mmCIF file of C-alpha atoms in Angstrom:
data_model
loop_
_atom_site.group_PDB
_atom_site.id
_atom_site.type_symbol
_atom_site.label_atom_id
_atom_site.label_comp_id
_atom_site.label_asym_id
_atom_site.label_seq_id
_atom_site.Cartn_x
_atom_site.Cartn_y
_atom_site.Cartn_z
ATOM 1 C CA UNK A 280 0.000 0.000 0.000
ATOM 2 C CA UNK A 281 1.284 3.350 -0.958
ATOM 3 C CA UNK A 282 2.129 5.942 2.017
ATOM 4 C CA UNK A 283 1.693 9.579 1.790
ATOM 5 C CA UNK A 284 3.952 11.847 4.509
ATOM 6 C CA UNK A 285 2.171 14.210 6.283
ATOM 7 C CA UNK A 286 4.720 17.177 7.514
ATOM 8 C CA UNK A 287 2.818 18.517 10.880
ATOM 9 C CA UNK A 288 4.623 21.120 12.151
ATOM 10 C CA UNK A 289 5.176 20.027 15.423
ATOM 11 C CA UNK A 290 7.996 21.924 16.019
ATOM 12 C CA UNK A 291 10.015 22.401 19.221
ATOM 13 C CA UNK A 292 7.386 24.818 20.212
ATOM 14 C CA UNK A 293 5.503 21.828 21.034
ATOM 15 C CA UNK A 294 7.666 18.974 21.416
ATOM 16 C CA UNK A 295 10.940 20.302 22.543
ATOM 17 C CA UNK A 296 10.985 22.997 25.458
ATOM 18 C CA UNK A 297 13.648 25.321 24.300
ATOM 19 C CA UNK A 298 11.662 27.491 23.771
ATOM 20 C CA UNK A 299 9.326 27.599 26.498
ATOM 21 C CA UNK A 300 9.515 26.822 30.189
ATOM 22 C CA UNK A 301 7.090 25.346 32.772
ATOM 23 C CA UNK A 302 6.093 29.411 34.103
ATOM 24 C CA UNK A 303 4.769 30.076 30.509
ATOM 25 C CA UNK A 304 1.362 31.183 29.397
ATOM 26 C CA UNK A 305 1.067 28.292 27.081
ATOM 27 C CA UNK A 306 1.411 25.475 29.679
ATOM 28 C CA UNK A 307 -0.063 27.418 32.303
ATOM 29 C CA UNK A 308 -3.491 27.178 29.588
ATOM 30 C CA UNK A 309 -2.558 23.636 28.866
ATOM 31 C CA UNK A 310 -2.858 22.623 32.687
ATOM 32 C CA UNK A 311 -6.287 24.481 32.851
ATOM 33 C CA UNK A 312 -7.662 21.102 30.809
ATOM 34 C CA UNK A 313 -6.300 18.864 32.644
ATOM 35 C CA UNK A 314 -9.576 16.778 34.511
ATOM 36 C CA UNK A 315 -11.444 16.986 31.155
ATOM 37 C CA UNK A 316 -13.159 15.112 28.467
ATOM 38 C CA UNK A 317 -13.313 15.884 24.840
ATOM 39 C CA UNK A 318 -16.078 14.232 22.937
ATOM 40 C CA UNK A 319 -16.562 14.053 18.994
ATOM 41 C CA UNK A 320 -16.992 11.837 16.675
ATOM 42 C CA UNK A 321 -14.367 10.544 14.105
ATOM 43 C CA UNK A 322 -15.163 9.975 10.297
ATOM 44 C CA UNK A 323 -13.062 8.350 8.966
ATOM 45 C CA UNK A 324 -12.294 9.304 4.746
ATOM 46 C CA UNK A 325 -10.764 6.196 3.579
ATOM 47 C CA UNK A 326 -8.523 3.412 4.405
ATOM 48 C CA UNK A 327 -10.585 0.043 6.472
ATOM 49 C CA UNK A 328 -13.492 1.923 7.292
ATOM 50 C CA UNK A 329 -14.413 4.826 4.655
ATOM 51 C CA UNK A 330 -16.891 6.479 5.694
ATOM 52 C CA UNK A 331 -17.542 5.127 8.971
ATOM 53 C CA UNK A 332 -18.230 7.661 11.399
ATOM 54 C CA UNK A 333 -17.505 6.603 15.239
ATOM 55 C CA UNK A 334 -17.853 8.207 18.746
ATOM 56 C CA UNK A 335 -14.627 9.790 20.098
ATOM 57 C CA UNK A 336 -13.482 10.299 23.237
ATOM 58 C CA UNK A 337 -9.810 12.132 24.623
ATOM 59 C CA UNK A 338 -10.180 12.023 28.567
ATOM 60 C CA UNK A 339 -7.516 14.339 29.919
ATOM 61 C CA UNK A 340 -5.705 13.566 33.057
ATOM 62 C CA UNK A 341 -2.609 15.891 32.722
ATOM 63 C CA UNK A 342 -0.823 17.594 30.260
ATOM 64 C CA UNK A 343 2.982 16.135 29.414
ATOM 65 C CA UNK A 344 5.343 18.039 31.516
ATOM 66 C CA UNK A 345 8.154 19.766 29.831
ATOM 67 C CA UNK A 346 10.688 17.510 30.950
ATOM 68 C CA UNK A 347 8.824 14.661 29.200
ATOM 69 C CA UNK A 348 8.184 16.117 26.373
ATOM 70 C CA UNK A 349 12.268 16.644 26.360
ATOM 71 C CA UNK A 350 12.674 12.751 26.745
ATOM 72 C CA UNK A 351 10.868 11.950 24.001
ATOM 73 C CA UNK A 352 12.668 14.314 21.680
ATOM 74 C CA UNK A 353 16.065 13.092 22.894
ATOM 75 C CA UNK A 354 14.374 9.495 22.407
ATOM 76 C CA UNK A 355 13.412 9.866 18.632
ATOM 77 C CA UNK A 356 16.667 11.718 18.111
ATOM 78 C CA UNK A 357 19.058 9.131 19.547
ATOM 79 C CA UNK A 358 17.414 5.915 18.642
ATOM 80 C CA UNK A 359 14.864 6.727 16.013
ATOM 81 C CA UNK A 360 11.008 5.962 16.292
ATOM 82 C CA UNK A 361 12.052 2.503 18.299
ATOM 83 C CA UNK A 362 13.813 4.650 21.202
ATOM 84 C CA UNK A 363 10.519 6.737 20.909
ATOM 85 C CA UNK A 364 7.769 4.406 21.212
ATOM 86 C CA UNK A 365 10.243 2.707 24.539
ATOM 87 C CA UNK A 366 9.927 6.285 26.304
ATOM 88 C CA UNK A 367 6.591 6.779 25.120
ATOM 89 C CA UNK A 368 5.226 3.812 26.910
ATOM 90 C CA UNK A 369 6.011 4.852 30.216
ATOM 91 C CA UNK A 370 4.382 7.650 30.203
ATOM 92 C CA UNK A 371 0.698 8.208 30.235
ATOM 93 C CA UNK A 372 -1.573 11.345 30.260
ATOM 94 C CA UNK A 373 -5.250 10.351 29.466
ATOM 95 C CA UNK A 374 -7.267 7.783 27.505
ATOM 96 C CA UNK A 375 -8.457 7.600 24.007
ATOM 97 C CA UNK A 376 -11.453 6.075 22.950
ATOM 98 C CA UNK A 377 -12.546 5.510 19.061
ATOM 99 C CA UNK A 378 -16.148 3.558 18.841
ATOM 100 C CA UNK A 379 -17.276 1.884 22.113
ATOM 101 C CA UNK A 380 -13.855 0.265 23.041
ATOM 102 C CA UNK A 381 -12.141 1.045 26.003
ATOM 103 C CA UNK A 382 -9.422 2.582 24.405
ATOM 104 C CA UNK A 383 -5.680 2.666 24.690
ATOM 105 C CA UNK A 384 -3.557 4.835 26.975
ATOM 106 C CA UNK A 385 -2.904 8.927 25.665
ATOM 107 C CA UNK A 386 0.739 8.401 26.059
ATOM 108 C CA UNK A 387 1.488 11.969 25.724
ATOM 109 C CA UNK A 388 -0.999 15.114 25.443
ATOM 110 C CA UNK A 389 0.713 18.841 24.752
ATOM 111 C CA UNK A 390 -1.515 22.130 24.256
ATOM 112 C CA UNK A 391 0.177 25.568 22.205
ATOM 113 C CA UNK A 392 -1.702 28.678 22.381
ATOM 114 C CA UNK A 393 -2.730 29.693 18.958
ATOM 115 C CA UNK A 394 -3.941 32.632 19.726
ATOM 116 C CA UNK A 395 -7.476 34.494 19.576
ATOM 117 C CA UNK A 396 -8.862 31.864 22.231
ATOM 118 C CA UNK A 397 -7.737 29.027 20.616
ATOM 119 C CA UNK A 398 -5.652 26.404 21.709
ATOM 120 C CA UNK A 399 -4.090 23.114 19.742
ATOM 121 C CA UNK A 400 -3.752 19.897 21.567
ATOM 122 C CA UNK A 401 -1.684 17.092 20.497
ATOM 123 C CA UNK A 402 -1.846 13.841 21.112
ATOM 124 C CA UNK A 403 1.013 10.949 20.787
ATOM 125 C CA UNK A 404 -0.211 7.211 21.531
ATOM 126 C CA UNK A 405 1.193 3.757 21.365
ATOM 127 C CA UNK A 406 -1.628 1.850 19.064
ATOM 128 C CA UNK A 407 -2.999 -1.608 19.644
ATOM 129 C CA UNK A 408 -1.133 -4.054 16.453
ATOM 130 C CA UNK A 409 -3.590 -6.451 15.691
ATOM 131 C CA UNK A 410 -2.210 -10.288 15.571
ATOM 132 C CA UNK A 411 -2.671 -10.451 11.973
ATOM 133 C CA UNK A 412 -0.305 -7.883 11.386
ATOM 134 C CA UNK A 413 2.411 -9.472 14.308
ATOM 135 C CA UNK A 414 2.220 -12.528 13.120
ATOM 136 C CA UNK A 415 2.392 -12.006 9.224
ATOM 137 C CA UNK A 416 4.957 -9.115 9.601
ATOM 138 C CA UNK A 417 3.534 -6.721 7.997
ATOM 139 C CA UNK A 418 4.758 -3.530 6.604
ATOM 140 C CA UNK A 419 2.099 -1.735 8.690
ATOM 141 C CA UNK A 420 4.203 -2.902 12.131
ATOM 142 C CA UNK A 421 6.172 0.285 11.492
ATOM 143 C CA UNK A 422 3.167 2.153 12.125
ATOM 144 C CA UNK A 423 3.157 1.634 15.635
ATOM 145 C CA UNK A 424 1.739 5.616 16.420
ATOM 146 C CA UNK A 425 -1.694 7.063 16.901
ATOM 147 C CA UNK A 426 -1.832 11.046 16.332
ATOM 148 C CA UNK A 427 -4.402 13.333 16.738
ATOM 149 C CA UNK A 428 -4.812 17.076 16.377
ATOM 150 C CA UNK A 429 -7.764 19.019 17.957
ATOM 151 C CA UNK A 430 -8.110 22.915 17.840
ATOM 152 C CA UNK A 431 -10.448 23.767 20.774
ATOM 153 C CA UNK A 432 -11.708 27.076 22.143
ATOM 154 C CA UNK A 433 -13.391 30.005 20.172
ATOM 155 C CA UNK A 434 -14.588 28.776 16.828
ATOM 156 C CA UNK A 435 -14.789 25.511 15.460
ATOM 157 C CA UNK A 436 -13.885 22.598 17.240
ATOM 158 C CA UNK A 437 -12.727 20.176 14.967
ATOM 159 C CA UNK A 438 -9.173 18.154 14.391
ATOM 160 C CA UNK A 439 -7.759 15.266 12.504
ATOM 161 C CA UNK A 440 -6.622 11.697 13.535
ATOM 162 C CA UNK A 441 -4.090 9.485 11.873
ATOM 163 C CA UNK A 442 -5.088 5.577 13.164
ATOM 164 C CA UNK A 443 -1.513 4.255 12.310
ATOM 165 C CA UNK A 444 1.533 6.557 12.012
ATOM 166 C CA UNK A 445 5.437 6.794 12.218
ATOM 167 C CA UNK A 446 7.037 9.334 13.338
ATOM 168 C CA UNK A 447 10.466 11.028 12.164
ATOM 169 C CA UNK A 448 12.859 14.040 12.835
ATOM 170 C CA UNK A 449 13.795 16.602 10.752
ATOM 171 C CA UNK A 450 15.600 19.257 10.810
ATOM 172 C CA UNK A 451 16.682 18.276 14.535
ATOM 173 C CA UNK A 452 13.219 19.979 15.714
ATOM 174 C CA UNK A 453 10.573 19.217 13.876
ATOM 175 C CA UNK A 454 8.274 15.857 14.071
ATOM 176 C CA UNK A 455 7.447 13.984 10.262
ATOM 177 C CA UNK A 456 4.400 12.307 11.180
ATOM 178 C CA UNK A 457 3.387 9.597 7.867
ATOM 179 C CA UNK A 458 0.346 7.984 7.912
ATOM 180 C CA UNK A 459 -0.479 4.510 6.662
ATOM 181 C CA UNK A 460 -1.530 5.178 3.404
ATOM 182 C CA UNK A 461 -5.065 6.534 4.151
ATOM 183 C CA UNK A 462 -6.238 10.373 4.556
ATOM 184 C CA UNK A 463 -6.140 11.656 8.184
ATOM 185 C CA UNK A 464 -9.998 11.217 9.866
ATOM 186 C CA UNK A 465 -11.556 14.281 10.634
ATOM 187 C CA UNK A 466 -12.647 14.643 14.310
ATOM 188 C CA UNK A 467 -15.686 16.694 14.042
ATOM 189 C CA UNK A 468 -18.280 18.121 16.943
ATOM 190 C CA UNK A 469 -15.703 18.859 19.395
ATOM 191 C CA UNK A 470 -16.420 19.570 23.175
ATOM 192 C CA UNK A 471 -14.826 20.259 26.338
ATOM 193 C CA UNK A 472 -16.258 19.275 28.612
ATOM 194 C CA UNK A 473 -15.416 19.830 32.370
ATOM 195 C CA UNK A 474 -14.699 22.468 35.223
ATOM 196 C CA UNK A 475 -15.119 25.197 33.080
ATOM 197 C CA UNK A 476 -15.421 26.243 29.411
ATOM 198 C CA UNK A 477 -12.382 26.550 26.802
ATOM 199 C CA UNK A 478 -12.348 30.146 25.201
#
C-alpha cells in the first residue's frame, strides 16, 4: 500500500521545550484542561473503514510536563522511532477512545496557544497491532503511532486523527508524522467538557 507523509509542524514549540519553560502562558493554559473530556466523533475518509463515522473520546488527566516532552525528543533523536515508542510507553496522560472500546492509553498530550482563544492539543499514543499484522509481519508494524490534532476554544472545534503513524525528525526539531496510506480522519463536533469552558 502506498504511504503519503504528512509534515505537521510540530515543532520544538511543542515537542521540545527550548523554547518555552514550565512558568509560561502556554502550559499554564494547557494545565487548565487537565480533569477533562473531549467528545466528537471521528469519520473516517478512507482506508478500512471509509466512511464510517464513530464516537470519540480524549479524557484528559494531565498535560505532558516539559521535561517529558524533552525525553521523548532526545528518544526519537538518539534511537529513532524505536527509542521513541520505549519512552513513550512509560508515560501516560489520558485515555483515548474511538467507537465503544475502552481505548488505549494517551501516552502523551501537549496544548500551544494559537492565539485568539484558541488552543491546539496534540496527542502521541502507542496503538494496539492487531495479531494479523504481528504474526504475518507486515509492513504496517512500522506504524506503531496514533496522532491526533484538535483545535479547541473560540470557533470551530474540529481536528484530525491518523489511526496508524510513524514518526520522524527533521531538521533536529521538527516531528514527520506519515500515515499509513489513508487520509487523516476528521474529528468533528468537538467539546470540552469539564470544570469550566475553553475560550
Amino acid at each position: 500500500m502506498k504511504t503519503r507523509t504528512l509534515v505537521m509542524v510540530v515543532v520544538l514549540l511543542l515537542l521540545g521545550v527550548a523554547v518555552y519553560s514550565p512558568g509560561t502562558k502556554t502550559l499554564a493554559q494547557g494545565e487548565g484542561l487537565a480533569g477533562r473530556t473531549i467528545t466528537g466523533t471521528v469519520y473516517f475518509v478512507s482506508g478500512r473503514r471509509p466512511g464510517q463515522s464513530l464516537p470519540f473520546t480524549l479524557i484528559i488527566n494531565r498535560i505532558t510536563s516539559s521535561e517529558e516532552v524533552s525525553q521523548l525528543n532526545s528518544a526519537l533523536r538518539a534511537g529513532k522511532q524505536d527509542e521513541l515508542l520505549r519512552t513513550l510507553s512509560h508515560t501516560e496522560a489520558g485515555r483515548i477512545q474511538i467507537g465503544s472500546n475502552v481505548g488505549v492509553p494517551a501516552n502523551a498530550i501537549m496544548v500551544t496557544d494559537e492565539g485568539d482563544g484558541r488552543r491546539k492539543i496534540t496527542v502521541l499514543y502507542q496503538r494496539n497491532l492487531r495479531f494479523a499484522e504481528l504474526r504475518y509481519g507486515t509492513r504496517s508494524v512500522d506504524y506503531p503511532f496514533g496522532y491526533a490534532e484538535m483545535y479547541v476554544g473560540r470557533g470551530e472545534n474540529e481536528g484530525m486523527l491518523i489511526p496508524a503513524a510513524r514518526v520522524r525528525l527533521r531538521d533536529g526539531n521538527t516531528w514527520e508524522v506519515e500515515d499509513f496510506g489513508t487520509f487523516p480522519a476528521r474529528l468533528m463536533g468537538l467539546r470540552v467538557r469539564g470544570r469550566s469552558p475553553v475560550g
